[in-house]
Tab-separated table of C-alpha atoms and ligand atoms in Angstrom:
chain	number	residue	atom	x	y	z
N	1	UNK	CA	74.395	-53.983	-66.975
N	2	UNK	CA	73.309	-50.480	-67.861
N	3	UNK	CA	73.418	-48.027	-64.981
N	4	UNK	CA	70.716	-45.362	-64.774
N	5	UNK	CA	70.905	-42.224	-62.720
N	6	UNK	CA	67.884	-41.117	-60.749
N	7	UNK	CA	67.528	-38.169	-63.096
N	8	UNK	CA	67.505	-40.445	-66.158
N	9	UNK	CA	64.877	-42.708	-64.606
N	10	UNK	CA	62.707	-39.788	-63.703
N	11	UNK	CA	62.996	-38.284	-67.213
N	12	UNK	CA	62.076	-41.586	-68.891
N	13	UNK	CA	59.152	-42.134	-66.542
N	14	UNK	CA	57.854	-38.652	-67.016
N	15	UNK	CA	58.058	-38.865	-70.828
N	16	UNK	CA	56.083	-42.107	-70.880
N	17	UNK	CA	53.562	-41.137	-68.234
N	18	UNK	CA	52.453	-38.123	-70.245
N	19	UNK	CA	52.733	-39.786	-73.648
N	20	UNK	CA	49.804	-39.750	-76.054
N	21	UNK	CA	50.337	-43.194	-77.578
N	22	UNK	CA	47.639	-42.713	-80.236
N	23	UNK	CA	49.359	-39.575	-81.508
N	24	UNK	CA	53.069	-40.289	-81.133
N	25	UNK	CA	53.106	-43.994	-82.128
N	26	UNK	CA	51.586	-43.531	-85.583
N	27	UNK	CA	53.609	-40.366	-86.250
N	28	UNK	CA	56.894	-42.120	-85.484
N	29	UNK	CA	56.169	-45.164	-87.642
N	30	UNK	CA	54.771	-43.035	-90.492
N	31	UNK	CA	57.878	-40.864	-90.430
N	32	UNK	CA	60.134	-43.916	-90.533
N	33	UNK	CA	58.278	-45.370	-93.536
N	34	UNK	CA	58.431	-42.063	-95.443
N	35	UNK	CA	61.994	-41.033	-94.591
N	36	UNK	CA	63.415	-44.554	-95.035
N	37	UNK	CA	61.169	-46.063	-97.738
N	38	UNK	CA	62.946	-49.424	-97.672
N	39	UNK	CA	61.393	-50.056	-94.265
N	40	UNK	CA	58.036	-50.388	-96.084
N	41	UNK	CA	59.002	-53.841	-97.310
N	42	UNK	CA	58.039	-55.433	-93.979
N	43	UNK	CA	54.506	-54.057	-94.169
N	44	UNK	CA	53.428	-55.593	-97.466
N	45	UNK	CA	50.304	-56.998	-95.799
N	46	UNK	CA	49.226	-53.606	-94.490
N	47	UNK	CA	47.547	-52.405	-97.690
N	48	UNK	CA	48.177	-49.096	-99.448
N	49	UNK	CA	51.587	-47.516	-98.790
N	50	UNK	CA	51.747	-45.963	-102.255
N	51	UNK	CA	52.790	-42.452	-101.194
N	52	UNK	CA	53.224	-40.293	-98.096
N	53	UNK	CA	49.497	-39.477	-97.884
N	54	UNK	CA	48.556	-43.132	-98.153
N	55	UNK	CA	51.000	-44.019	-95.383
N	56	UNK	CA	49.734	-41.210	-93.148
N	57	UNK	CA	46.121	-42.298	-93.492
N	58	UNK	CA	46.636	-46.069	-93.410
N	59	UNK	CA	44.762	-47.333	-90.314
N	60	UNK	CA	46.857	-50.487	-90.025
N	61	UNK	CA	50.051	-48.451	-89.907
N	62	UNK	CA	48.542	-46.177	-87.255
N	63	UNK	CA	47.496	-49.172	-85.164
N	64	UNK	CA	50.911	-50.745	-85.490
N	65	UNK	CA	52.605	-47.511	-84.440
N	66	UNK	CA	50.605	-47.681	-81.212
N	67	UNK	CA	51.573	-51.352	-80.737
N	68	UNK	CA	55.256	-50.538	-81.137
N	69	UNK	CA	55.047	-47.677	-78.666
N	70	UNK	CA	53.321	-49.894	-76.129
N	71	UNK	CA	56.149	-52.352	-76.762
N	72	UNK	CA	58.430	-49.736	-75.197
N	73	UNK	CA	56.380	-49.785	-71.973
N	74	UNK	CA	57.946	-53.125	-71.164
N	75	UNK	CA	61.384	-51.540	-71.178
N	76	UNK	CA	60.233	-48.608	-69.044
N	77	UNK	CA	58.913	-51.061	-66.465
N	78	UNK	CA	62.099	-53.166	-66.562
N	79	UNK	CA	64.825	-50.557	-66.899
N	80	UNK	CA	67.385	-52.793	-65.202
N	81	UNK	CA	66.675	-55.802	-67.347
N	82	UNK	CA	65.838	-54.543	-70.816
N	83	UNK	CA	67.915	-57.233	-72.501
N	84	UNK	CA	65.926	-60.123	-71.021
N	85	UNK	CA	62.661	-58.226	-71.413
N	86	UNK	CA	63.114	-58.129	-75.185
N	87	UNK	CA	64.544	-61.604	-75.746
N	88	UNK	CA	61.324	-62.922	-77.245
N	89	UNK	CA	60.576	-59.803	-79.283
N	90	UNK	CA	64.109	-59.938	-80.655
N	91	UNK	CA	63.635	-63.552	-81.788
N	92	UNK	CA	60.326	-62.592	-83.415
N	93	UNK	CA	61.861	-59.716	-85.394
N	94	UNK	CA	64.853	-61.781	-86.369
N	95	UNK	CA	63.547	-65.246	-87.131
N	96	UNK	CA	59.954	-64.646	-88.112
N	97	UNK	CA	59.772	-61.084	-89.432
N	98	UNK	CA	63.366	-60.943	-90.772
N	99	UNK	CA	63.614	-57.254	-89.932
N	100	UNK	CA	67.117	-55.912	-90.573
N	101	UNK	CA	68.240	-54.742	-87.094
N	102	UNK	CA	69.629	-51.474	-88.536
N	103	UNK	CA	65.993	-50.445	-88.869
N	104	UNK	CA	65.502	-50.380	-85.091
N	105	UNK	CA	67.851	-47.428	-84.924
N	106	UNK	CA	66.039	-45.648	-87.761
N	107	UNK	CA	62.671	-46.012	-86.054
N	108	UNK	CA	64.085	-44.918	-82.726
N	109	UNK	CA	65.548	-41.786	-84.353
N	110	UNK	CA	62.146	-40.990	-85.846
N	111	UNK	CA	60.568	-41.431	-82.436
N	112	UNK	CA	63.118	-39.040	-80.918
N	113	UNK	CA	62.259	-36.420	-83.534
N	114	UNK	CA	58.512	-36.777	-82.988
N	115	UNK	CA	58.937	-36.527	-79.212
N	116	UNK	CA	61.222	-33.508	-79.630
N	117	UNK	CA	58.622	-31.757	-81.775
N	118	UNK	CA	55.978	-32.519	-79.174
N	119	UNK	CA	57.992	-31.407	-76.145
N	120	UNK	CA	59.385	-28.275	-77.774
N	121	UNK	CA	61.512	-26.303	-75.341
N	122	UNK	CA	61.052	-28.995	-72.696
N	123	UNK	CA	63.160	-31.294	-74.868
N	124	UNK	CA	66.341	-30.142	-73.161
N	125	UNK	CA	69.762	-31.717	-73.783
N	126	UNK	CA	69.303	-33.682	-70.528
N	127	UNK	CA	65.958	-35.025	-71.729
N	128	UNK	CA	67.416	-35.888	-75.131
N	129	UNK	CA	70.400	-37.591	-73.510
N	130	UNK	CA	68.267	-39.773	-71.239
N	131	UNK	CA	65.765	-40.607	-73.979
N	132	UNK	CA	68.417	-41.559	-76.524
N	133	UNK	CA	70.268	-43.631	-73.966
N	134	UNK	CA	67.023	-45.475	-73.239
N	135	UNK	CA	66.357	-46.068	-76.939
N	136	UNK	CA	69.887	-47.245	-77.615
N	137	UNK	CA	69.528	-49.866	-74.878
N	138	UNK	CA	66.209	-50.941	-76.428
N	139	UNK	CA	67.766	-51.120	-79.910
N	140	UNK	CA	70.665	-53.168	-78.622
N	141	UNK	CA	68.318	-55.550	-76.760
N	142	UNK	CA	66.126	-56.010	-79.843
N	143	UNK	CA	69.225	-56.849	-81.873
N	144	UNK	CA	70.575	-59.356	-79.356
N	145	UNK	CA	69.049	-62.526	-80.783
N	146	UNK	CA	70.430	-61.854	-84.247
N	147	UNK	CA	73.928	-63.067	-83.512
P	201	HNI	NI1	58.252	-54.307	-84.574
P	201	HNI	C1	55.609	-56.505	-84.603
P	201	HNI	C2	57.773	-53.769	-81.183
P	201	HNI	C3	60.798	-52.001	-84.533
P	201	HNI	C4	58.450	-54.472	-88.008
P	201	HNI	N1	56.949	-55.000	-83.172
P	201	HNI	C5	55.927	-55.894	-83.391
P	201	HNI	C6	55.209	-56.100	-82.161
P	201	HNI	C7	55.813	-55.311	-81.195
P	201	HNI	C8	56.917	-54.630	-81.850
P	201	HNI	C9	55.426	-55.168	-79.723
P	201	HNI	C10	54.021	-57.019	-81.953
P	201	HNI	C11	54.586	-58.373	-81.589
P	201	HNI	C12	53.561	-59.442	-81.444
P	201	HNI	O1	52.583	-59.439	-82.195
P	201	HNI	O2	53.763	-60.297	-80.564
P	201	HNI	N2	59.138	-53.134	-83.136
P	201	HNI	C13	58.813	-53.087	-81.800
P	201	HNI	C14	59.704	-52.161	-81.119
P	201	HNI	C15	60.549	-51.664	-82.074
P	201	HNI	C16	60.186	-52.271	-83.329
P	201	HNI	C17	59.657	-51.843	-79.632
P	201	HNI	C18	61.674	-50.660	-81.961
P	201	HNI	C19	61.655	-49.582	-81.251
P	201	HNI	N3	59.430	-53.435	-85.992
P	201	HNI	C20	60.395	-52.500	-85.786
P	201	HNI	C21	60.967	-52.075	-87.040
P	201	HNI	C22	60.305	-52.775	-88.030
P	201	HNI	C23	59.326	-53.622	-87.365
P	201	HNI	C24	62.073	-51.051	-87.181
P	201	HNI	C25	60.488	-52.740	-89.529
P	201	HNI	C26	61.021	-51.751	-90.184
P	201	HNI	N4	57.237	-55.321	-86.036
P	201	HNI	C27	57.480	-55.234	-87.406
P	201	HNI	C28	56.525	-56.045	-88.106
P	201	HNI	C29	55.695	-56.648	-87.133
P	201	HNI	C30	56.184	-56.163	-85.823
P	201	HNI	C31	56.455	-56.226	-89.632
P	201	HNI	C32	54.521	-57.596	-87.349
P	201	HNI	C33	53.337	-56.740	-87.687
P	201	HNI	C34	52.078	-57.516	-87.986
P	201	HNI	O3	51.068	-57.243	-87.325
P	201	HNI	O4	52.117	-58.362	-88.862
């Protein structure tokens, strides 16, 4: 089981309690789709992804970015049981969506960058450390049902 310090818990909670989901969610997903264009293949039903501008202004992508970010709420609320919390979501991404699990890491890195840009000087090494630890546990949990 992953052990969290009080400081880590408080950092994660404070990031999510002040998070603007409508801003950060779309930005993270958009960034992932532009920086790693092969991730676009899973969003064939989302309409126009022809270039960076199309991706940035695609309402379905924006909405899905918000959905993904809200998906992380479940982990924040179940910090001591992230693996079980994501069992179903892992099966969905693996068996139904066929998302290559390497992509979870790519999206989580994009989210880190967007959060860092937003927090500016408040994105201290301690904040980065706690946030990336949290995301790596999420990524591992989402990849669990692939084996
Ligand atoms: Ni993901 C659907 C959460 C990474 C492609 N995804 C979801 C849903 C949640 C979710 C929540 C909605 C499930 C439902 O409808 O029951 N996804 C997450 C989280 C991460 C993640 C928390 C990682 C941090 N998903 C990814 C990645 C890709 C991805 C990296 C592809 C590159 N996800 C999808 C697709 C769907 C999806 C595709 C279905 C979208 C739709 O509406 O058809």
